[in-house]
XYZ file of C-alpha atoms in Angstrom:
608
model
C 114.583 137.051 107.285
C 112.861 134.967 104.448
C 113.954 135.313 101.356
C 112.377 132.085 99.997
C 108.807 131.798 98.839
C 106.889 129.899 95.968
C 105.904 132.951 93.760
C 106.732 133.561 90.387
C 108.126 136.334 90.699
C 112.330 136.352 89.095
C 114.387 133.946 90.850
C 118.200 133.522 91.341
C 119.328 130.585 89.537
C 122.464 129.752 87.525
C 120.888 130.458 84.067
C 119.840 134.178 85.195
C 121.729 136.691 83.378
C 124.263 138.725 85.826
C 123.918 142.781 86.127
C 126.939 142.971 83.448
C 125.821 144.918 80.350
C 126.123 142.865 76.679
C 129.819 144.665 76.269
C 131.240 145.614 79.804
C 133.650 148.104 79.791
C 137.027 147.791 81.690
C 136.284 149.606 84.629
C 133.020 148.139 84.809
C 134.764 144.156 84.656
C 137.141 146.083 87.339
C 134.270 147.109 89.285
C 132.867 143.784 89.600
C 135.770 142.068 90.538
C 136.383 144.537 93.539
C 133.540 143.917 94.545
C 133.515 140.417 94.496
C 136.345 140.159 95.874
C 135.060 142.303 98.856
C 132.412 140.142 99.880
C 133.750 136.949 98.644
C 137.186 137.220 101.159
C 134.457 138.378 103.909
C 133.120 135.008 104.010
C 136.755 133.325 103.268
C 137.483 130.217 104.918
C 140.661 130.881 105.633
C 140.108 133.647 107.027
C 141.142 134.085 110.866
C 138.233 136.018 111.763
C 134.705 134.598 113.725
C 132.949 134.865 110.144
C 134.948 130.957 109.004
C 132.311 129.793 111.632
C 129.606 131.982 111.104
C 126.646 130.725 108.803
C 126.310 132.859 105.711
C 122.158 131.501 105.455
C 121.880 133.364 108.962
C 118.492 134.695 110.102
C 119.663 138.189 108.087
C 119.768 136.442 104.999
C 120.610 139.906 103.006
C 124.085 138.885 103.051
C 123.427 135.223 101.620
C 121.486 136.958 99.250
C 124.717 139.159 97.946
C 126.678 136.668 98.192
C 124.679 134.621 95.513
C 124.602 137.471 93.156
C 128.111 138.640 93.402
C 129.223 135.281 92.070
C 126.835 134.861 89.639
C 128.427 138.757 88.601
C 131.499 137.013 88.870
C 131.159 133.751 86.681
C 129.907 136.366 83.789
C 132.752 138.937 84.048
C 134.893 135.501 83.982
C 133.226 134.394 80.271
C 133.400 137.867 79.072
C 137.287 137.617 79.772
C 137.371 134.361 78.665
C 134.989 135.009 74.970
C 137.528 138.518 75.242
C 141.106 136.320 75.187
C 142.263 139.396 76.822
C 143.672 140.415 80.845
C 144.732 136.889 81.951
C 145.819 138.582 85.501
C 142.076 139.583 85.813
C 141.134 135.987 84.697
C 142.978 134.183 87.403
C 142.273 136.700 90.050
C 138.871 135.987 89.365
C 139.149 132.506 89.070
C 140.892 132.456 92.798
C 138.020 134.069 93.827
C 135.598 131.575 92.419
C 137.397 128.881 94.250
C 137.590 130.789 97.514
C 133.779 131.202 97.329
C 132.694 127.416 96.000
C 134.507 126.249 99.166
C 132.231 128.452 100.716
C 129.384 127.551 99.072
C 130.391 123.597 100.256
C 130.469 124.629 103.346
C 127.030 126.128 103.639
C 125.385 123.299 101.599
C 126.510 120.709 104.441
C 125.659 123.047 106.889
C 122.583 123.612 105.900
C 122.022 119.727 105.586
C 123.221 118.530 108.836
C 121.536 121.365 110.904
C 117.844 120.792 108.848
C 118.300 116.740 108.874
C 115.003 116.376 111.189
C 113.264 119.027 109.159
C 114.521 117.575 105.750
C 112.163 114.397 106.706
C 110.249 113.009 103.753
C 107.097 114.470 105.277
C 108.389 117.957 105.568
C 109.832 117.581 102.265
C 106.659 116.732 100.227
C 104.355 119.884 102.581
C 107.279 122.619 102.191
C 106.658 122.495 98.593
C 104.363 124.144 95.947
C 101.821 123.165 93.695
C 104.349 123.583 91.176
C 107.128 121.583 93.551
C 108.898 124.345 93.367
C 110.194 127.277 96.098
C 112.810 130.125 95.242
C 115.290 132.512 96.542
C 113.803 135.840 95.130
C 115.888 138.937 94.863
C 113.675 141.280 94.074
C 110.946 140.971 97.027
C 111.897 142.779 100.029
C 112.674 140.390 103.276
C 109.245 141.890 105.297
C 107.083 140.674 101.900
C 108.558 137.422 101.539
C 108.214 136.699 105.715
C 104.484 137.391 105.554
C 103.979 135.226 102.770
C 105.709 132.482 104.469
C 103.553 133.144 107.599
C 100.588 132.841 106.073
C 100.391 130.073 103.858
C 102.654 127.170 105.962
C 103.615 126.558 109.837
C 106.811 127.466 111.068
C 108.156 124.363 110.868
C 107.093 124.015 107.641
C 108.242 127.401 106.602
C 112.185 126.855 108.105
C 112.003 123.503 106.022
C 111.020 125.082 102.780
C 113.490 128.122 103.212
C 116.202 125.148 103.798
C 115.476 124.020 100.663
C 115.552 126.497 98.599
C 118.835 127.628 100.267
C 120.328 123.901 99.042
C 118.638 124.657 95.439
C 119.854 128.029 94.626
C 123.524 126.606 96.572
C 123.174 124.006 94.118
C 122.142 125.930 91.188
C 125.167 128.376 91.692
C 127.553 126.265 91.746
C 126.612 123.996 89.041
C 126.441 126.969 86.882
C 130.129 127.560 87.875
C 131.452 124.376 87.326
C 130.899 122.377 90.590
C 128.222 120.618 90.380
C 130.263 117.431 91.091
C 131.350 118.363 94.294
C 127.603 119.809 95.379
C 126.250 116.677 93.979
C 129.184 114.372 95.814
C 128.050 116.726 99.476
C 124.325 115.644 99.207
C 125.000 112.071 97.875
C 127.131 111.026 101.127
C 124.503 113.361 103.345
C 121.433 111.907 101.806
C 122.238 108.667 101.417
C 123.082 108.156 105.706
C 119.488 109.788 106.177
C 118.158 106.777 103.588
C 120.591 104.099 104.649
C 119.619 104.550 108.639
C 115.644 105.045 107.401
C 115.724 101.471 106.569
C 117.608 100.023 109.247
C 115.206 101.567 111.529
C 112.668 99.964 109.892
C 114.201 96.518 110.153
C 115.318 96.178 106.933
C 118.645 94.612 107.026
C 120.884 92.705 104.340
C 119.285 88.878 104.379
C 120.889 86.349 102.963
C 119.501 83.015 101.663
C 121.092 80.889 103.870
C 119.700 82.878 107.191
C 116.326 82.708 105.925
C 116.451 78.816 105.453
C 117.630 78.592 109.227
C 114.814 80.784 110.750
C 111.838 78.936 112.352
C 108.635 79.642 111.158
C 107.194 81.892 113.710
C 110.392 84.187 113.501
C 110.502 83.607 109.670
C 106.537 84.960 109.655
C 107.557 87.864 111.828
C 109.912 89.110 109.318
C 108.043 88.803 106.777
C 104.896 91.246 108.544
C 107.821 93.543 109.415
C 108.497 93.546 106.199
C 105.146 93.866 104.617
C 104.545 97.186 106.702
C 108.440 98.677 106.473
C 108.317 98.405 102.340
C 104.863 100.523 102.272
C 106.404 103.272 104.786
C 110.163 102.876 103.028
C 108.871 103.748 99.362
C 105.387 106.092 99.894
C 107.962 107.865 102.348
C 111.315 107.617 102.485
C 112.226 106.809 98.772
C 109.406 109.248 97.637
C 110.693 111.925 100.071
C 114.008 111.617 99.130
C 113.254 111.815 94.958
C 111.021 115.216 96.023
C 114.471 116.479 97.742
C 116.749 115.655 94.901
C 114.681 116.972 92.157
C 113.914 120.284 93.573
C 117.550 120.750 94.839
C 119.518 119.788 91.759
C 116.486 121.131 89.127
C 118.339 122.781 87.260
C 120.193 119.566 86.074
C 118.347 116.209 85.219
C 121.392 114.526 84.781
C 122.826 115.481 88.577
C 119.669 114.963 89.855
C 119.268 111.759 88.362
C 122.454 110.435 88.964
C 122.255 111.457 92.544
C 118.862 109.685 93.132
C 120.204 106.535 91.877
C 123.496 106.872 93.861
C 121.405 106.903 97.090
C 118.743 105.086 96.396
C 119.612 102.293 94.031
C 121.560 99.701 96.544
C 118.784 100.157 99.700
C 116.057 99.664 97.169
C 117.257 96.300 95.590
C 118.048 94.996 99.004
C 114.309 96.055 99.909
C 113.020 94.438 96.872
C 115.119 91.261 96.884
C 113.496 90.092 100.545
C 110.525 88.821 98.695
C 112.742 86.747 96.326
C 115.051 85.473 98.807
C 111.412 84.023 100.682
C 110.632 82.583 97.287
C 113.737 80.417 96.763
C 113.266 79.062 100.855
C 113.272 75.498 100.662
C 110.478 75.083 103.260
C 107.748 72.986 101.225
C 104.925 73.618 103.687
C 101.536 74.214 101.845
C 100.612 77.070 104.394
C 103.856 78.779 103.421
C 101.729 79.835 100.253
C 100.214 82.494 102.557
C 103.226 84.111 103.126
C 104.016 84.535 99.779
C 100.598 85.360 98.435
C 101.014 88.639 100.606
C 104.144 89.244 99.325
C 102.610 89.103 96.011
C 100.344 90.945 96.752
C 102.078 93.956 98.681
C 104.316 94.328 95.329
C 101.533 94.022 93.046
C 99.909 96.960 94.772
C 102.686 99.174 95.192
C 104.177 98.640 91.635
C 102.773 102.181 90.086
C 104.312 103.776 93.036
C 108.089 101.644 91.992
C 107.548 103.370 88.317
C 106.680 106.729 89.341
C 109.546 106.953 92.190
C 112.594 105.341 89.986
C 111.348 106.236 86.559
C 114.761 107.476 85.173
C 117.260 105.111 83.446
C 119.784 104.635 86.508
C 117.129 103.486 88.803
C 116.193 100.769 86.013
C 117.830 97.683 88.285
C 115.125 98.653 90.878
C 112.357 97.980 88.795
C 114.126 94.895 87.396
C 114.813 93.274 91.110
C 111.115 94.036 91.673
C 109.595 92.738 89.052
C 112.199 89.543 89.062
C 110.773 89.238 92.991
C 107.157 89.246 91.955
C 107.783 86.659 89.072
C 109.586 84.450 91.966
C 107.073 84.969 94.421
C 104.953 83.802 91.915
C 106.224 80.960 90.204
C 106.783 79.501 94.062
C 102.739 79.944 94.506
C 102.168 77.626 91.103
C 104.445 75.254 92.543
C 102.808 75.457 96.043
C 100.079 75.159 94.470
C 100.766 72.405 91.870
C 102.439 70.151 94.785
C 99.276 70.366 96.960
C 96.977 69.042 94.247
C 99.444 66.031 93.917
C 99.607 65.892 97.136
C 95.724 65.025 97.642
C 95.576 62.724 94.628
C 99.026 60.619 96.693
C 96.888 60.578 99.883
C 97.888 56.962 100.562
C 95.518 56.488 103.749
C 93.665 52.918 103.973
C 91.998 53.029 107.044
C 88.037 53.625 106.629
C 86.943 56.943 108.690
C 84.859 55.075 111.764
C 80.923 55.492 110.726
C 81.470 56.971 107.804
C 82.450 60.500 109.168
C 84.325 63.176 107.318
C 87.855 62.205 106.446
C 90.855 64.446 107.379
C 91.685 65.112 104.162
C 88.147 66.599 103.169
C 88.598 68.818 106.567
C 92.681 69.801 105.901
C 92.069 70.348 102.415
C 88.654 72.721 102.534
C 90.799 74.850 105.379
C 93.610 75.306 103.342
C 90.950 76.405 99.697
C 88.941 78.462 102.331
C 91.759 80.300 103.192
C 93.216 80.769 100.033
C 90.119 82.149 98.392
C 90.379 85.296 100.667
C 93.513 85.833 97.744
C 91.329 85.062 94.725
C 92.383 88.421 93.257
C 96.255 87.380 93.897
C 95.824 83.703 93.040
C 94.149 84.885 89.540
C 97.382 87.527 88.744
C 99.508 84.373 89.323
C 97.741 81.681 87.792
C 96.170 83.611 84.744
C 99.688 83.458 83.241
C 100.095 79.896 83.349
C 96.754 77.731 84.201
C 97.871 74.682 85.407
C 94.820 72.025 84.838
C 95.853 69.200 83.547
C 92.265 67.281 82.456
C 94.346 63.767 81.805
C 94.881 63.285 85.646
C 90.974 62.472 86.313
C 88.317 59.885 85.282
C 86.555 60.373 81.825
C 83.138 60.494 83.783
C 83.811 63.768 85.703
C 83.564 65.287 82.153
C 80.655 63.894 80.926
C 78.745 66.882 82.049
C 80.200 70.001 80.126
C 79.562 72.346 83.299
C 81.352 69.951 86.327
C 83.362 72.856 86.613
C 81.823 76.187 85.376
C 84.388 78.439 83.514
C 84.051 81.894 86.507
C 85.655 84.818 85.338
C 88.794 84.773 87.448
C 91.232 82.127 86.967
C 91.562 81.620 90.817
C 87.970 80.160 90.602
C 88.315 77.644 88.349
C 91.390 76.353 90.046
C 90.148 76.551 93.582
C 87.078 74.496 91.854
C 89.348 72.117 90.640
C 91.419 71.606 93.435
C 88.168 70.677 95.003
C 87.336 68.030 92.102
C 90.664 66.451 92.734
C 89.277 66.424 96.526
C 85.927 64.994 95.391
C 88.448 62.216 92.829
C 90.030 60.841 95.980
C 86.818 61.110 98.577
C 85.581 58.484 95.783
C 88.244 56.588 96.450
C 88.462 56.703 100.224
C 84.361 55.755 99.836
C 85.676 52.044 98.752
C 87.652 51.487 101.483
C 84.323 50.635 103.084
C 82.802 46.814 103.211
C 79.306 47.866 103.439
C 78.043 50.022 100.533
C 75.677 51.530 102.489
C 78.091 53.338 104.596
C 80.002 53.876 101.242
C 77.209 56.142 100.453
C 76.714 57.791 103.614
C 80.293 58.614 103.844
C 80.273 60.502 100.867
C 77.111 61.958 101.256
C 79.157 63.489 104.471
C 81.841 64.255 103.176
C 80.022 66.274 100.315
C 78.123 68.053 102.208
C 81.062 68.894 104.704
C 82.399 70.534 101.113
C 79.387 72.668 100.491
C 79.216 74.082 104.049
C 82.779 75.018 103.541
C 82.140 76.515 100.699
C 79.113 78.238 101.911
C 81.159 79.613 104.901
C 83.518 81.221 102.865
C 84.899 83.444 100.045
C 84.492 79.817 97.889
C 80.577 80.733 98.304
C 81.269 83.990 95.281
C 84.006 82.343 93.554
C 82.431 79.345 92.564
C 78.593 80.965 92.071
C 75.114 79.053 92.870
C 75.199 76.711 89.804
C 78.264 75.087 91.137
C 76.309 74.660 94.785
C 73.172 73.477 93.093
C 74.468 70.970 91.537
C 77.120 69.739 94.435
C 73.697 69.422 96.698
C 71.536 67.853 94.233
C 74.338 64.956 94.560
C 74.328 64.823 98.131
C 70.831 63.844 97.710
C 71.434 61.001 95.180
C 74.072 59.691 97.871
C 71.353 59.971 100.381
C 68.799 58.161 98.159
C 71.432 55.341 97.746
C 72.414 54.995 101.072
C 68.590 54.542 102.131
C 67.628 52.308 99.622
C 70.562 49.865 100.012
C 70.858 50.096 103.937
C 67.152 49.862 104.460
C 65.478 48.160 101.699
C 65.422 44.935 103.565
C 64.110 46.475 106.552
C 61.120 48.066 104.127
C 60.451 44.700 102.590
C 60.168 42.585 105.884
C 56.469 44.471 105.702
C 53.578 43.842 103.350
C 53.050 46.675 101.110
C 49.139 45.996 101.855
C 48.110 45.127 105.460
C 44.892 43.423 105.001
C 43.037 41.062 107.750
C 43.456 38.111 105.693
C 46.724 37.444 106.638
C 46.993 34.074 108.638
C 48.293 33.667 112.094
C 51.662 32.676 110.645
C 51.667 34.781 107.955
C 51.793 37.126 110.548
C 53.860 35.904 112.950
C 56.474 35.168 110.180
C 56.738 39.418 108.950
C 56.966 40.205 112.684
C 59.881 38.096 113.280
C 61.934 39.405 109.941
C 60.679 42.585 110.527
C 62.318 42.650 114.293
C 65.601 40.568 112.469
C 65.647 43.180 109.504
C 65.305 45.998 112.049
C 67.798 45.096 114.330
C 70.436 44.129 112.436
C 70.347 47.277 111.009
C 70.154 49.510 114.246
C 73.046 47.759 115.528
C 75.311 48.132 112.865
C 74.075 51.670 112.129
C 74.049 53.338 115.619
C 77.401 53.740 115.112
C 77.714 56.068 112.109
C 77.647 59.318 112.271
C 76.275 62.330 110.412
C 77.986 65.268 111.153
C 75.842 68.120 109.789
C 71.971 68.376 111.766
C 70.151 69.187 108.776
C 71.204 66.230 106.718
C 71.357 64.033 109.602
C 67.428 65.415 110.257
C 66.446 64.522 106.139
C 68.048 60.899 106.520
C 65.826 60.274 109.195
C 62.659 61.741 108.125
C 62.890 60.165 105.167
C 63.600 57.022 106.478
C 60.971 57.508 109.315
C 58.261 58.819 106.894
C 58.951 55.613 104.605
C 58.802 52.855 107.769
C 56.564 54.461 110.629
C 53.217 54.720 108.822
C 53.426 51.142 107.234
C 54.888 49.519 110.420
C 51.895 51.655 112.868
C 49.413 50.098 110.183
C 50.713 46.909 110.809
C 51.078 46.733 114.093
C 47.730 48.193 114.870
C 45.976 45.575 112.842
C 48.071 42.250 114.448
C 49.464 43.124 117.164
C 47.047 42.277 119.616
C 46.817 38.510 118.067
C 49.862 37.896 118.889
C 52.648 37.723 122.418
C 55.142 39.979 123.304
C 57.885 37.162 122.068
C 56.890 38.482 118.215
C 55.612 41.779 119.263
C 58.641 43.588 120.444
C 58.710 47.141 119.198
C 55.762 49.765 119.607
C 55.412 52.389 116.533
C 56.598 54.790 118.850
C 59.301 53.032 120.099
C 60.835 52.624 116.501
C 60.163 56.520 116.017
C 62.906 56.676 118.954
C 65.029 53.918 117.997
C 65.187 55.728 114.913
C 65.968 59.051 116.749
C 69.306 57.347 118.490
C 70.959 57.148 114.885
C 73.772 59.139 113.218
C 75.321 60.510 116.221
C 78.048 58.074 116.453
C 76.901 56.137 119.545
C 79.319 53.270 121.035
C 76.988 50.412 121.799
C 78.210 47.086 123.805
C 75.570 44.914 123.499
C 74.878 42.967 120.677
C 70.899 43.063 121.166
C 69.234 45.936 121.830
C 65.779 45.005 121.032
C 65.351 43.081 124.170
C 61.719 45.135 125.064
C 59.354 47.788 124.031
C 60.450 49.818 126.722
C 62.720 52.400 124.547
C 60.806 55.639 125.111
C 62.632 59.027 124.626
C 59.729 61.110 122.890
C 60.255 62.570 119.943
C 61.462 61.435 116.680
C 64.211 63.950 115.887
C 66.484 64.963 118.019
């Protein structure tokens, strides 16, 4: 029968006044004493009859119900004597009674414990209760009212979880009103804290230590970490949540029990829970992708730190908080290092060896990879990094300041670092550009290389973090690269023409532009057929350019003297250069030193 429901109707608890009168009379203290005694040796543990393994909270709960009250009848008869200084026989008789029934009253507690353990789980435990969080044993409702009440508002699961409970609170409530609140308290400490204890092993939490961590290998070491990332979520929204609900509605009529017995269960899973992240900070691995890791761990405490204040607000839990909070600080002083040693680590690139035509350098691709990837954390990175920007403007040429917006000052602190990380990038791409002998392919390297940057950036979170102004001004420099590059590579070629063709010219005159036209030309298309621009559409713009600056004046030309002259002078068609010009920037391997042996180079179109 249910005598547990979530009205408001008068409860049992230890503060409710027995059914003694103000000033009991001796046959009335008499009275009560029988009568406790009557029901109280009933349920007697020592007794030899079936009832020492009988439940009290059976189905017929009538009985648990006059139990309850007969003690609470009890412990008031027992001040009265006490406030009375009078009948010490009556005193102790009722004092042996008291003692006969808290064993009792231990007994049913851990009874009711063990046999609800799947109902007690953290789920059940936050449904079972009511708005208020609270459910009660009422005495005054009859058992049919209270049963259709129960039926109606929760499942029957639900409804045998709730009843559980509030058969552990008014347990606990009776017997910390009598005294025993200790040895309630010490029942559901030892109880709850296997239920929380085995929780976390099953989610894989287990007692690391730094020395294991440093010997895992990376793909086990990541593992753990994603089991660990999911089990903290499910360990404090659940099982450290579930478990506070429990204790506060079962010991709520003492916030110092209830607080102490949180803490007692709770406090040494949690700081092992906590402490993972902090024992993955102080790993000695130095790998820059390693940042990842920890960036989620960051992140994962960051988000659930409202839930860590609400669940272990009380004093006692106060080392929880502490170990998390000492984690995130760890977690993120080993990102600013992270990322502190991979900006050094691009301005120490020692490589000397020239990329072959000019391509983009593996730095420029590891680099933009690793910033792509770590502006998917931009909301992270700026938590971290807003506390202690790291720029340090004395490590970099005065030019790159020159221009008060090189780096534009975004509103998150993750953007202007990932921007800066990038100008450190750009610092040593200068650098690698004078590797180079030929200045021309100095210029197309970078203008590669920059433009390898922007489509990174344009590919990625980078794109939002460091706004239009910042790609604006990146591409109007690919284009002064580009301008150099053409003017120094091909200027010679330009100038082997007359910037006039007029019929005037003499036969040698002639004859003489043809032949440093054809030198010019091939000289150039033999060293150049071999460089490379990676990206179509500037590799397309080089080549118009170059093509709308060379084609029309050489056609002209050609047109005018070509026919005065043999095919020894004569050796390239306006179409033909068109297509010659088309073969360049794709990184062709050539094996002939000559190329321009006829006019017979016909593929079409100018652009490929």
């Amino acid at each position: 029968m249910v005598f547990f429901h979530t009205s408001s109707n008068t409860s049992l608890s230890p503060t409710s006044t027995s059914s003694l009168p103000t000033s009991p009379t001796s046959s009335m203290v008499e009275q009560t004493i029988q009568n406790a005694e009557s029901i109280i040796k009933k349920w007697d543990l020592n007794s030899s009859s079936l009832i020492t393994i009988t439940p009290l909270f059976h189905p017929n709960r009538k009985e648990a119900k006059d139990y309850l009250k007969c003690v609470m009848d009890l412990r008031g008869t027992m001040h009265f004597l006490v406030s009375q200084n009078s009948a010490p026989h009556k005193l102790v008789i009722a004092q042996n009674l008291m003692q006969i029934a808290m064993k009792r009253l231990e007994k049913e507690f851990y009874q009711i414990l063990s046999s609800n353990r799947e109902r007690l789980d953290p789920e059940s435990v936050s449904t079972s209760l009511s708005s208020d969080g609270s459910a009660s044993f009422d005495v005054e409702e009859d058992e049919a009212d209270q049963q259709k009440i129960a039926g109606e508002s929760i499942s029957e699961v639900e409804r045998v979880s709730a009843l559980a409970m509030a058969d552990l609170k008014a347990i606990a409530e009776c017997m910390s009103s009598s005294g025993y609140g200790k040895e309630c308290a010490h029942i559901y400490k030892l109880f709850s804290k296997s239920i929380v204890d085995r929780g976390l092993y099953l989610l894989g939490i287990e007692k690391f230590k730094s020395s294991r961590i440093n010997k895992m290998d990376r793909e086990y070491l990541h593992l753990t970490i994603k089991n660990w990332l999911n089990a903290v979520k499910i360990a404090l929204k659940s099982l450290f949540n579930g478990e506070k609900i429990l204790c506060d509605h079962v010991f709520s009529a003492s916030q110092t029990i209830r607080d102490a017995c949180f803490a007692e269960i709770t406090t040494d899973g949690a700081k092992n829970l906590f402490k993972f992240p902090e024992l993955i900070a102080k790993n000695k691995n130095s790998r820059p992708d390693r940042i990842f890791r920890l960036l989620e761990l960051h992140g994962a405490i960051s988000e659930l730190r409202p839930d860590i204040e609400s669940i272990f607000n009380v004093e006692l839990t106060s080392a929880i908080k502490l170990q998390a909070l000492s984690s995130l600080q760890k977690v993120g002083g080993s990102v600013k290092t992270l990322l502190t040693n991979f900006g050094s680590s691009i301005r120490k690139d020692s490589s000397k060896t020239p990329v072959p035509g000019g391509g983009i350098h593996p730095l420029a691709q590891s680099t933009m990879s690793y910033l792509s990837s770590l502006s998917d954390y931009d909301r992270i990175l700026t938590d971290i990094i807003s506390i202690h920007p790291q720029i340090d403007n004395a490590l970099f040429p005065e030019s790159y300041f020159n221009d008060p917006n090189v780096i534009e000052a975004p509103k998150q602190a993750a953007s202007v670092h990932l921007a800066w990380l990038i100008l450190i990038l750009l610092c040593k791409i200068d650098s690698k550009a004078q590797l180079y002998e030929d200045l021309s392919l100095s210029y197309l390297f970078l203008a590669n290389n920059l433009q390898f940057i922007i489509n990174q950036v344009q590919t990625s979170t980078l794109k939002h973090l460091l706004g239009h102004q910042w790609l604006s001004r990146h591409t109007q420099k690919i284009k002064q690269y580009a301008l150099s590059y053409e003017s120094v590579a091909w200027n010679r070629v330009f100038e082997s023409l007359p910037e006039r063709t007029t019929s005037e010219l003499s036969y040698e005159a002639v004859k003489d532009c043809f032949k440093r036209f054809n030198a010019a030309f091939e000289q150039v298309y033999v060293k150049q057929i071999s460089w490379i621009v990676p990206d179509g559409k500037l590799r397309d713009e080089l080549k118009v350019s170059i093509a709308g600056k060379l084609v029309p004046v050489y056609r002209e030309f050609y047109e005018t003297f070509s026919t005065k002259l043999n095919a020894d002078f004569v050796r390239v068609s306006p179409d033909d250069l068109g297509n010659y010009l088309s073969d360049l920037f794709h990184g062709t391997r050539i094996s002939s030193s000559s190329l321009l042996q006829s006019s017979s180079h016909s593929k079409g179109c100018l652009l490929r």
